PDB file of C-alpha atoms in Angstrom:
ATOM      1  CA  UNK A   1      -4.203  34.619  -8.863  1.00 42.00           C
ATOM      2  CA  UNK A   2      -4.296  33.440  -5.309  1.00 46.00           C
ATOM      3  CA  UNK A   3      -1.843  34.429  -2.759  1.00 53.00           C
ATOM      4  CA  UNK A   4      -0.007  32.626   0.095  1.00 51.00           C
ATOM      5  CA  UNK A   5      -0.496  34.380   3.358  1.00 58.00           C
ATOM      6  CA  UNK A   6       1.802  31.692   5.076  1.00 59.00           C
ATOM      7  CA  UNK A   7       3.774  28.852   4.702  1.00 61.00           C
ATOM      8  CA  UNK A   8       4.663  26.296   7.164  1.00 62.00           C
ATOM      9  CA  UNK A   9       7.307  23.798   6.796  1.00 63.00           C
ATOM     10  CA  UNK A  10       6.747  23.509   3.061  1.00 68.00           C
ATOM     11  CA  UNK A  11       2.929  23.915   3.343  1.00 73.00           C
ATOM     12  CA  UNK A  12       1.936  27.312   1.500  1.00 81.00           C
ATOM     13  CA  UNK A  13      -1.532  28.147   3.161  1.00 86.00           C
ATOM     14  CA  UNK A  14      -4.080  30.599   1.296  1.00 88.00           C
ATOM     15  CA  UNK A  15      -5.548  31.314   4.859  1.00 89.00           C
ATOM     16  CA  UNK A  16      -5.172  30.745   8.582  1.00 89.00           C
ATOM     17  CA  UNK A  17      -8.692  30.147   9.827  1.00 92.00           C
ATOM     18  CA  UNK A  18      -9.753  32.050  13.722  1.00 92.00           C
ATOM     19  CA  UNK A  19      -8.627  28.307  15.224  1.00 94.00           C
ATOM     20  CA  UNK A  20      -5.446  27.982  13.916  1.00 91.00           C
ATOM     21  CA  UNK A  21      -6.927  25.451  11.041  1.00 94.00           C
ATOM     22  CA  UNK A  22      -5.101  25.938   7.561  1.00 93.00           C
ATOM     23  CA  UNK A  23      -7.519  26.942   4.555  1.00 94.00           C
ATOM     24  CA  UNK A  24      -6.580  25.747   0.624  1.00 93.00           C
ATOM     25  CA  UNK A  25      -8.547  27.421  -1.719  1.00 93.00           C
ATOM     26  CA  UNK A  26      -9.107  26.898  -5.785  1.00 92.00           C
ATOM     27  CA  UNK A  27     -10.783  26.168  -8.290  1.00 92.00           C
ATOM     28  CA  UNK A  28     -11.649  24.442 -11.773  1.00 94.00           C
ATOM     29  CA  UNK A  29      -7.738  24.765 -12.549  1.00 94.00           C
ATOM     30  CA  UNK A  30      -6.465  22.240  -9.930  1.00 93.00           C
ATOM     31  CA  UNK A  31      -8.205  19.237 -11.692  1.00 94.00           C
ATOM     32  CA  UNK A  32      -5.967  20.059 -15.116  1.00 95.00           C
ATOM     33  CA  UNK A  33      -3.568  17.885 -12.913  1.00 94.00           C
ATOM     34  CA  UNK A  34      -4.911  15.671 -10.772  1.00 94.00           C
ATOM     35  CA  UNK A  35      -1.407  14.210  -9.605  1.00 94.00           C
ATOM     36  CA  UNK A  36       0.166  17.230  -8.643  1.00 93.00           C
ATOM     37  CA  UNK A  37      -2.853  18.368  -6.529  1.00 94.00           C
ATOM     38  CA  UNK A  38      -3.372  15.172  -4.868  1.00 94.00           C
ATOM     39  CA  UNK A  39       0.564  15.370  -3.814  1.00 94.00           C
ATOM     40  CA  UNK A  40       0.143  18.567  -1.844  1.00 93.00           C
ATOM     41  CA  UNK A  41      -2.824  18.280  -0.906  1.00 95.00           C
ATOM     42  CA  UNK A  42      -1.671  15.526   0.719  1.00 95.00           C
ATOM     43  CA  UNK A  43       1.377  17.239   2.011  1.00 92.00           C
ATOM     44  CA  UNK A  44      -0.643  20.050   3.166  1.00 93.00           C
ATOM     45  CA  UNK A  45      -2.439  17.977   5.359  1.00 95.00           C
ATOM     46  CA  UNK A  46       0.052  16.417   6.920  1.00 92.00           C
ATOM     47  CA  UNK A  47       1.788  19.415   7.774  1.00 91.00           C
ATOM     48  CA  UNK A  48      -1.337  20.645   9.272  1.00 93.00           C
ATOM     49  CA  UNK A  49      -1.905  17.794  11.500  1.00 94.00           C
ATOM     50  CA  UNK A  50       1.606  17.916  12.614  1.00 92.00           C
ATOM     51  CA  UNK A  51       1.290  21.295  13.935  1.00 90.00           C
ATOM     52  CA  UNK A  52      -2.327  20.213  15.592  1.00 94.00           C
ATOM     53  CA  UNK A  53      -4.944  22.073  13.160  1.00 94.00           C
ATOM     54  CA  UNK A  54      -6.905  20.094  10.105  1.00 96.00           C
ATOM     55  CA  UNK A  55      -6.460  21.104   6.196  1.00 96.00           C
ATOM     56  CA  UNK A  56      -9.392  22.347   4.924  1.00 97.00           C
ATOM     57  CA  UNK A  57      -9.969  22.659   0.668  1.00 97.00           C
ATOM     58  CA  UNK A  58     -12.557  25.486  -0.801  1.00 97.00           C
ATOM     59  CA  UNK A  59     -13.134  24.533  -4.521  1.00 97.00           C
ATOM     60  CA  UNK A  60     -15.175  27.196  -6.734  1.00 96.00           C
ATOM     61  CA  UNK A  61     -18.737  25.813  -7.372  1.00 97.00           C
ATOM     62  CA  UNK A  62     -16.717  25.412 -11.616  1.00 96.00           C
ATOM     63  CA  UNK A  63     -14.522  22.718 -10.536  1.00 97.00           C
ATOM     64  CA  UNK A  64     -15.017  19.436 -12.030  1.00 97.00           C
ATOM     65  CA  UNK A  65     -17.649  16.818  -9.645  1.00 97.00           C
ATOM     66  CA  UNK A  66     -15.554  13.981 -10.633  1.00 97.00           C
ATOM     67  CA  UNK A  67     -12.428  15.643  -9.430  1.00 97.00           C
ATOM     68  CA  UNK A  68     -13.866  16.876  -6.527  1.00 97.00           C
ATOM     69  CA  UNK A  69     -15.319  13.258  -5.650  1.00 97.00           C
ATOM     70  CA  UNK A  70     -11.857  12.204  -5.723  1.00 96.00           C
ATOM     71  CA  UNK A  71     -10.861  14.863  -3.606  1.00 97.00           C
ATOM     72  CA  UNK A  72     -12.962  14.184  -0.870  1.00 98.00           C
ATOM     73  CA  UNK A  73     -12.104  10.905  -1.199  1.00 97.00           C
ATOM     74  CA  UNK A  74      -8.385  11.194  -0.798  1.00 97.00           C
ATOM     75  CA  UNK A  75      -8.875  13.728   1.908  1.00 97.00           C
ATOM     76  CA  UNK A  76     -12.659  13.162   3.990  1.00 97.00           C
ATOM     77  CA  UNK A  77     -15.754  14.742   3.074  1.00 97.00           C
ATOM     78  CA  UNK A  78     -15.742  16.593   6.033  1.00 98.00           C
ATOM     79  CA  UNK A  79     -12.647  18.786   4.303  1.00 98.00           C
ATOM     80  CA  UNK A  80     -13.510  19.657   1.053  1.00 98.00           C
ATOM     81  CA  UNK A  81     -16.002  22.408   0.773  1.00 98.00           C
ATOM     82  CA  UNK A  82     -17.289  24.276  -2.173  1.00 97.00           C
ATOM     83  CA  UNK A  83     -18.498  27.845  -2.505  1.00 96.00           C
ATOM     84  CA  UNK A  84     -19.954  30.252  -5.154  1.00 94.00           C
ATOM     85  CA  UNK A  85     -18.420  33.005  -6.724  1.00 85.00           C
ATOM     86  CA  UNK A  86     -21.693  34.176  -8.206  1.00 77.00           C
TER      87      UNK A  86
END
């Protein structure tokens, strides 16, 4: 399991990138429900762009394309990433 290295006003953040930005990160898991996610997600980013920085998602290579095409539309393309663990 994942860890929260911060939280800010109700945000937990997995990571605090160099400029200040806040990183999400998960996998296959988030897409058993969709609602939930999208809620924080949602909350996450606003909290971010409150403070200044952008909310940025890392989803395992595992997760779900549908899911992650709703993702990125919900939040931009340009902050939803996905990475390898292999």
């Amino acid at each position: 399991r994942g860890r929260t290295v911060t939280e800010k006003e109700g945000s937990k953040v997995d990571l605090v990138a160099p400029n200040g930005d806040h990183l999400h990160v998960g996998g296959p898991s988030k897409a058993s429900n969709p609602a939930l996610f999208k809620q924080t997600a949602l909350r996450n980013q606003r909290v971010a762009r409150a403070l200044g920085q952008e909310a940025h998602f890392y989803f395992e290579d595992t997760t779900p394309a549908a899911f992650l095409q709703e993702v990125r539309a919900l939040l931009g393309k340009d902050y939803v990433h996905v990475f390898s663990m292999g």
